Coordinates of C-alpha atoms in Angstrom, one line a residue:
M210 CA 89.0 92.0 141.8
D211 CA 86.7 92.1 139.2
L212 CA 86.5 93.2 135.9
F213 CA 84.5 96.5 137.0
D214 CA 86.7 97.4 139.9
K215 CA 89.6 96.6 137.3
I216 CA 88.2 99.1 134.7
S217 CA 87.6 101.6 137.6
N218 CA 91.3 101.1 138.6
D219 CA 92.9 100.9 135.2
I220 CA 90.9 104.5 135.2
K221 CA 92.7 106.2 137.4
S222 CA 96.0 104.9 136.1
A223 CA 95.5 106.2 132.5
M224 CA 94.5 109.7 134.2
L225 CA 98.2 109.7 135.8
A226 CA 99.7 108.5 132.8
K227 CA 97.7 111.3 130.3
E228 CA 97.1 108.1 127.9
K229 CA 93.8 109.9 126.4
V230 CA 92.8 106.9 124.4
R231 CA 92.7 104.4 126.8
L232 CA 91.1 106.9 129.6
E233 CA 88.3 107.7 127.0
T234 CA 87.7 104.1 126.3
L235 CA 87.9 102.6 129.8
R236 CA 85.4 105.5 131.2
G237 CA 83.1 104.2 128.0
I238 CA 83.5 100.8 129.4
K239 CA 82.4 101.7 132.7
K240 CA 79.2 103.9 131.5
E241 CA 78.1 100.6 129.5
F242 CA 79.0 98.5 133.4
L243 CA 77.1 100.8 135.5
E244 CA 74.0 100.7 132.4
A245 CA 74.2 97.1 132.7
K246 CA 74.2 97.0 136.6
T247 CA 71.0 99.6 136.8
A248 CA 69.1 98.2 133.9
K249 CA 65.9 97.4 134.8
G250 CA 65.2 93.4 135.9
S251 CA 68.8 93.9 137.2
D252 CA 69.7 92.9 140.6
G253 CA 72.2 95.7 141.3
T254 CA 75.2 93.6 140.3
L255 CA 76.9 92.5 137.4
S256 CA 79.3 89.5 137.0
D257 CA 82.7 89.0 135.4
E258 CA 80.6 86.8 132.5
Q259 CA 78.0 89.8 131.8
A260 CA 80.8 92.3 131.4
T261 CA 83.1 89.8 129.1
K262 CA 79.8 89.7 127.2
I263 CA 79.5 93.5 126.9
L264 CA 83.2 94.1 126.3
A265 CA 82.9 91.4 123.2
K266 CA 80.4 93.4 121.9
M267 CA 82.1 96.6 122.2
A268 CA 85.0 95.8 120.6
K269 CA 83.0 93.9 117.8
Q270 CA 81.2 97.8 117.6
R271 CA 84.8 99.0 116.9
R272 CA 86.2 97.0 114.5
E273 CA 82.7 97.2 112.2
T274 CA 82.9 100.7 112.5
A275 CA 86.8 101.2 111.8
V276 CA 85.5 99.2 108.6
I277 CA 83.0 101.6 107.7
Y278 CA 85.2 104.5 108.3
S279 CA 88.2 102.6 105.7
E280 CA 85.7 102.1 103.1
Q281 CA 84.4 105.9 103.4
N282 CA 88.3 106.7 102.9
R283 CA 88.3 108.4 106.9
P284 CA 91.6 106.2 108.0
E285 CA 92.3 108.7 110.8
L286 CA 88.8 107.7 112.3
A287 CA 89.5 104.2 111.9
E288 CA 92.7 104.1 113.7
N289 CA 90.8 106.1 116.4
E290 CA 88.2 102.8 116.6
L291 CA 90.9 99.9 116.1
A292 CA 93.0 101.6 119.0
E293 CA 89.9 101.8 121.5
A294 CA 89.4 98.1 120.0
A295 CA 92.7 97.1 120.9
V296 CA 92.0 98.7 124.6
I297 CA 89.1 97.0 124.9
E298 CA 90.3 93.8 124.2
E299 CA 93.0 93.8 126.9
Y300 CA 90.0 92.7 129.1
L301 CA 88.9 90.2 127.1
P302 CA 90.1 86.6 128.0
K303 CA 92.4 85.5 125.4
Q304 CA 91.1 83.5 122.3

C-alpha cells in the first residue's frame, strides 16, 4: 500500500474516531498529494519518494510556523502547529 492509499484509509479512521486535528492534517496531506498528482508535467502518479518529500516539507513548515507563533506569544496556535507536525511525521521514515 502506497502512502496515498494509507493516508486515504487513515482519514476514514480519523473520522470514525472523531480526531479533529488528525483529520484536518490528513486532509491537508491528501490535498497536497492530489495537487502533486495533477500538476502540470506530472504523469498522474505519485511515488512514495515524492510523497515523502512533500511530507517532509509540510512538517518543516509546521515546525517553523510554530516557532513564529511562540515568538509572538501565541502558544495555542503554536501547539496546534506542533500537533499537526507530529501527525505528519508519523508517515515519514524514522531518522
